[in-house]
mmCIF file with all atom_site columns, C-alpha atoms in Angstrom:
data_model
loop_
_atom_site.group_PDB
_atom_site.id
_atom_site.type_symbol
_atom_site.label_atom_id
_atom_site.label_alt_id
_atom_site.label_comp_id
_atom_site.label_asym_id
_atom_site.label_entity_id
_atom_site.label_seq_id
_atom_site.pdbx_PDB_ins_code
_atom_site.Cartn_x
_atom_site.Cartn_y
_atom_site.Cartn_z
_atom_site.occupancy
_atom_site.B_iso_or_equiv
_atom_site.pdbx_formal_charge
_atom_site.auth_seq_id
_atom_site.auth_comp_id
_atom_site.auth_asym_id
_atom_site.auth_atom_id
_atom_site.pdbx_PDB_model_num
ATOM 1  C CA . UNK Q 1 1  ? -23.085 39.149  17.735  1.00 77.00 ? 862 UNK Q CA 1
ATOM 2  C CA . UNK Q 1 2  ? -21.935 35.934  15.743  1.00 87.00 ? 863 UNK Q CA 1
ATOM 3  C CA . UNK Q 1 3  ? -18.612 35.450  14.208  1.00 87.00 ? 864 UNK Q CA 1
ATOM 4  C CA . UNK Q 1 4  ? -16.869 32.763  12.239  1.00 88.00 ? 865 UNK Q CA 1
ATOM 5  C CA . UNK Q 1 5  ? -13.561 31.652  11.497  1.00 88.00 ? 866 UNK Q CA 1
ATOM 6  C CA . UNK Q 1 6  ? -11.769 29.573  8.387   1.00 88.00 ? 867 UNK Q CA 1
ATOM 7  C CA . UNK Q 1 7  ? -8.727  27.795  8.937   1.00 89.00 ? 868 UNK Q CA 1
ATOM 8  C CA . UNK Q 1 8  ? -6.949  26.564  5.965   1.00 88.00 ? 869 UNK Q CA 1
ATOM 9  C CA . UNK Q 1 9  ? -5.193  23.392  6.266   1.00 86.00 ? 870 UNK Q CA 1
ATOM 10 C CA . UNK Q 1 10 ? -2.572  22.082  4.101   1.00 90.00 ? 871 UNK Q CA 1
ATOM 11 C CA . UNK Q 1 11 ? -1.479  18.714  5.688   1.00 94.00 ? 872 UNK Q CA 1
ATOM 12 C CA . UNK Q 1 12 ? 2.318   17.448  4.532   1.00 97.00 ? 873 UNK Q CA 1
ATOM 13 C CA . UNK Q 1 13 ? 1.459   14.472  2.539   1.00 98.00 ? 874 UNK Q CA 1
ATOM 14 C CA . UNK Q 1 14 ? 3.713   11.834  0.467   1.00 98.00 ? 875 UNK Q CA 1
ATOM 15 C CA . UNK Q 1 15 ? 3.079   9.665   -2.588  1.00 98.00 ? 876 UNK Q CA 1
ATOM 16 C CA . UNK Q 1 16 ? 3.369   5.749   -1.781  1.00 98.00 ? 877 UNK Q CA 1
ATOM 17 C CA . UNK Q 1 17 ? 3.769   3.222   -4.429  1.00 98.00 ? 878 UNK Q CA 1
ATOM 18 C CA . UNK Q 1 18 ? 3.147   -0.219  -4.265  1.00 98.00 ? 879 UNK Q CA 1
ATOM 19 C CA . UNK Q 1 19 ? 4.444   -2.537  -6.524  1.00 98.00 ? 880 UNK Q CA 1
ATOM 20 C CA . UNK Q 1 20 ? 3.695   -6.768  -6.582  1.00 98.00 ? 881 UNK Q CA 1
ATOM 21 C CA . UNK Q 1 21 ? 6.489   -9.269  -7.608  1.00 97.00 ? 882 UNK Q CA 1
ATOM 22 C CA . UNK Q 1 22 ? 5.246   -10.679 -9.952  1.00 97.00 ? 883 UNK Q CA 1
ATOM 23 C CA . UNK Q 1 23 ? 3.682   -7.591  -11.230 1.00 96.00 ? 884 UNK Q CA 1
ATOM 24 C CA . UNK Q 1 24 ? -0.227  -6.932  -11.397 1.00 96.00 ? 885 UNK Q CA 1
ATOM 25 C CA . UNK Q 1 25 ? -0.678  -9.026  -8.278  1.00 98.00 ? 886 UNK Q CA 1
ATOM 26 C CA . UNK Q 1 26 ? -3.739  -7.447  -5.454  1.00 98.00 ? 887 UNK Q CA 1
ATOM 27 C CA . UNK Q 1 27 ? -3.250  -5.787  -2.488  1.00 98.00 ? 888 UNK Q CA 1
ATOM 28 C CA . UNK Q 1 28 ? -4.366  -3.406  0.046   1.00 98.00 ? 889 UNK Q CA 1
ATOM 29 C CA . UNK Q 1 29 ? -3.180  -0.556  0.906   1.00 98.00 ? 890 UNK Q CA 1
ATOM 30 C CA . UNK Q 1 30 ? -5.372  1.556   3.752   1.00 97.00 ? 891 UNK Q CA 1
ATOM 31 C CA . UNK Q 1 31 ? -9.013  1.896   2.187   1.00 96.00 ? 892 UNK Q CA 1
ATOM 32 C CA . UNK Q 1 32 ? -7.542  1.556   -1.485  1.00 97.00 ? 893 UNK Q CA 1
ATOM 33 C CA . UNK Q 1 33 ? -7.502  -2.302  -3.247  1.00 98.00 ? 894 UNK Q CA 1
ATOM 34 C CA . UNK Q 1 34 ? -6.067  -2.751  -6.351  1.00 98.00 ? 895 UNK Q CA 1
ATOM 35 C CA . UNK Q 1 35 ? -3.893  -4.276  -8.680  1.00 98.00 ? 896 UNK Q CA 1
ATOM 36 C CA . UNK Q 1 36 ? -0.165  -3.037  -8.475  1.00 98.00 ? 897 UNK Q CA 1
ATOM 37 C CA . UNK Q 1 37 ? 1.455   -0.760  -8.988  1.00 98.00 ? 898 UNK Q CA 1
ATOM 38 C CA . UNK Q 1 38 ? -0.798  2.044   -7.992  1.00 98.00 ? 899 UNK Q CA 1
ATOM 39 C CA . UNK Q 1 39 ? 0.367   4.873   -6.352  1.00 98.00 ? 900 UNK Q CA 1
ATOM 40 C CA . UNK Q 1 40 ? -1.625  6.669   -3.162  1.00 98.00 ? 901 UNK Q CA 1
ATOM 41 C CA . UNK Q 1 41 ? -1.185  9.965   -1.602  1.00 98.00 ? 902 UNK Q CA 1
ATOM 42 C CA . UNK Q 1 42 ? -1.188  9.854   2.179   1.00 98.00 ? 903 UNK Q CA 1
ATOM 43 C CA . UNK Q 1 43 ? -0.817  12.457  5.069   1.00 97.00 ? 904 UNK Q CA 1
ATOM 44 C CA . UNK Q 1 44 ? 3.009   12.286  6.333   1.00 98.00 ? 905 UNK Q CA 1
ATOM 45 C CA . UNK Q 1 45 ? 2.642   10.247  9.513   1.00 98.00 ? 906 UNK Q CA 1
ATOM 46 C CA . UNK Q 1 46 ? -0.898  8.998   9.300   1.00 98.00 ? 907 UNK Q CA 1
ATOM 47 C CA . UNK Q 1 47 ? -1.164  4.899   9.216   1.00 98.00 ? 908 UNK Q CA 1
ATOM 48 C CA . UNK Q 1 48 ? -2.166  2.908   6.707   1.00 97.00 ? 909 UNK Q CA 1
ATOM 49 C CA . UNK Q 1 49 ? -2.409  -0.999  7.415   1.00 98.00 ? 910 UNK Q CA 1
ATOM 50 C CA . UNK Q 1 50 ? -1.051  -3.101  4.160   1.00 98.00 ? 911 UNK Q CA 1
ATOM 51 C CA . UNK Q 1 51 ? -2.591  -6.583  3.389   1.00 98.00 ? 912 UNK Q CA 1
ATOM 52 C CA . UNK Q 1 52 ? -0.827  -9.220  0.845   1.00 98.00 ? 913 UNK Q CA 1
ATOM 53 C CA . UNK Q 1 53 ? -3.359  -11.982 0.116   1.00 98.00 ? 914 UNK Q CA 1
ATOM 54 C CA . UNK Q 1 54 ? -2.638  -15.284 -1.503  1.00 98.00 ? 915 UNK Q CA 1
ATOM 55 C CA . UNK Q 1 55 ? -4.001  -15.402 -4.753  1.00 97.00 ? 916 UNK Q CA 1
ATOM 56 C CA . UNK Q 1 56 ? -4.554  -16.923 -8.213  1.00 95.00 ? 917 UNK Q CA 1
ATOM 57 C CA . UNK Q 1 57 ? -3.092  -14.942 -10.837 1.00 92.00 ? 918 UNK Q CA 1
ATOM 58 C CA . UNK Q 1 58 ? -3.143  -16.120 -14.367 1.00 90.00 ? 919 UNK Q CA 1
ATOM 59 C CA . UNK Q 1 59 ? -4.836  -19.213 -13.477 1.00 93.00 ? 920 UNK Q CA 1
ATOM 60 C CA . UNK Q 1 60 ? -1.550  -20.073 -10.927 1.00 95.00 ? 921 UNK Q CA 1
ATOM 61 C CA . UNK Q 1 61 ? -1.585  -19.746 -7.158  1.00 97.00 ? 922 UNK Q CA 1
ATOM 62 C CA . UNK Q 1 62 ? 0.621   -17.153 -5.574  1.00 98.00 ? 923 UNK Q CA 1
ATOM 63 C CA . UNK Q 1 63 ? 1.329   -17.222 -2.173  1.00 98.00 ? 924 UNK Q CA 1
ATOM 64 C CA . UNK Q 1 64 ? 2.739   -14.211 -0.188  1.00 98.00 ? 925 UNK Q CA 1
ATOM 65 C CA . UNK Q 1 65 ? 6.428   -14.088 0.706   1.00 98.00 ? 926 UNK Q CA 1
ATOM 66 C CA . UNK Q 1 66 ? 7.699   -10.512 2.275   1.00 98.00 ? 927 UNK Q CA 1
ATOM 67 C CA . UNK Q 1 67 ? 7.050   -6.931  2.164   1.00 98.00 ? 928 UNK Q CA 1
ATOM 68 C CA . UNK Q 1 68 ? 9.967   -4.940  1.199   1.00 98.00 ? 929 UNK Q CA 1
ATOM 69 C CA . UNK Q 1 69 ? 9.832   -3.108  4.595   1.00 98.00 ? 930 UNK Q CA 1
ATOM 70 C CA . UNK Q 1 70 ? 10.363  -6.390  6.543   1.00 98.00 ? 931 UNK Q CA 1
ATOM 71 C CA . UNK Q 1 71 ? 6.346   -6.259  7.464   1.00 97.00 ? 932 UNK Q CA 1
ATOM 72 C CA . UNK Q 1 72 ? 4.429   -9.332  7.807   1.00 98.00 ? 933 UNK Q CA 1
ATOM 73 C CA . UNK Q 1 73 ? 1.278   -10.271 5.224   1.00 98.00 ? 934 UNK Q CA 1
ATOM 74 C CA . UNK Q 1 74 ? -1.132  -7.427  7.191   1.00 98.00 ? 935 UNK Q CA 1
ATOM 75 C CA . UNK Q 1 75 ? 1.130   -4.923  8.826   1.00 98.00 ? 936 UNK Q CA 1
ATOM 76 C CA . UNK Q 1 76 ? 0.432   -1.323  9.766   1.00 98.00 ? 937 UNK Q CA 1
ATOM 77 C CA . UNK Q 1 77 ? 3.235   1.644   8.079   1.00 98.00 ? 938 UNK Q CA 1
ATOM 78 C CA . UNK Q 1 78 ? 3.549   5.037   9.731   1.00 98.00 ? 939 UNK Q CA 1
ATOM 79 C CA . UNK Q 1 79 ? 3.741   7.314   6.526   1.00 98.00 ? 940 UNK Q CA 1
ATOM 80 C CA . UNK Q 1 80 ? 7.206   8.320   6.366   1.00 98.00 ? 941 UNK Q CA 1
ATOM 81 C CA . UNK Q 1 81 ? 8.264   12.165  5.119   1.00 98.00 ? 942 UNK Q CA 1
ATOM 82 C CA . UNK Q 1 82 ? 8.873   11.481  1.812   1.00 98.00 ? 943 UNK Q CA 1
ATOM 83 C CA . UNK Q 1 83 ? 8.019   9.701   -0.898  1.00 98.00 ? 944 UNK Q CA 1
ATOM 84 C CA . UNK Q 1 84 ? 8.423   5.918   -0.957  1.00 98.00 ? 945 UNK Q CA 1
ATOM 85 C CA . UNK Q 1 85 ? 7.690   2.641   -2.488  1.00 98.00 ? 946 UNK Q CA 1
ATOM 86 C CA . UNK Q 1 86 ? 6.401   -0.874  -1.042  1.00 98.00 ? 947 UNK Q CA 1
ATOM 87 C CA . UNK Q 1 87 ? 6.765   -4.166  -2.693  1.00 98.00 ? 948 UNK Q CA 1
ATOM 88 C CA . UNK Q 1 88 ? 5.086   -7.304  -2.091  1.00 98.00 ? 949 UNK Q CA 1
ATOM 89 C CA . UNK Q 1 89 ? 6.814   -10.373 -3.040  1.00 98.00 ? 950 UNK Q CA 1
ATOM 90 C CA . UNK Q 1 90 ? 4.940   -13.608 -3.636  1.00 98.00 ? 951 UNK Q CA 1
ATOM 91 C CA . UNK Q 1 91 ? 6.136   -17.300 -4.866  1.00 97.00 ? 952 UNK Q CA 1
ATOM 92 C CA . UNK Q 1 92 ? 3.459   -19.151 -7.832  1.00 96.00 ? 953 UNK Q CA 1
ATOM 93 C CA . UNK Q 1 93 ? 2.876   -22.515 -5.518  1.00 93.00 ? 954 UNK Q CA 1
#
């Protein structure tokens, strides 16, 4: 005899959104790159690692200054439970 089994899973998941100062600024967040704001859905308490490059922007250098969470430049989140928003702030040098 053979028998199989489905399980349905429906994982808890939140909508991030990250957001550059100055706007339209690049960053990373998990396996998604792009220019902010973008907005990602992730399982609640999966990781995603964020990365703020330096970076020419309208033909001026930008160089990173904080995530809104306190993180440094590259710094893994734990997805929280609901939905939230990142910034990256960056100074033209």
């Amino acid at each position: 005899m053979t028998a199989s089994t489905s399980v349905n899973l429906q994982p808890r998941t939140a909508n991030l959104t990250f957001l550059t100062s100055p706007m339209g600024l690049q960053i990373t967040a998990g396996p998604t790159t792009a220019k902010a704001p973008f907005t990602i859905t992730a399982i609640v308490n999966g990781t995603l690692q964020l990365i703020a490059p330096d970076q020419k922007y309208r033909g001026k250098n930008h160089a990173f200054v904080s995530w809104s969470d306190g993180g440094a430049r590259r710094h893994t989140i734990t997805v929280p439970s609901t939905n939230a928003t990142y910034t990256a702030t960056y100074q033209r040098t």
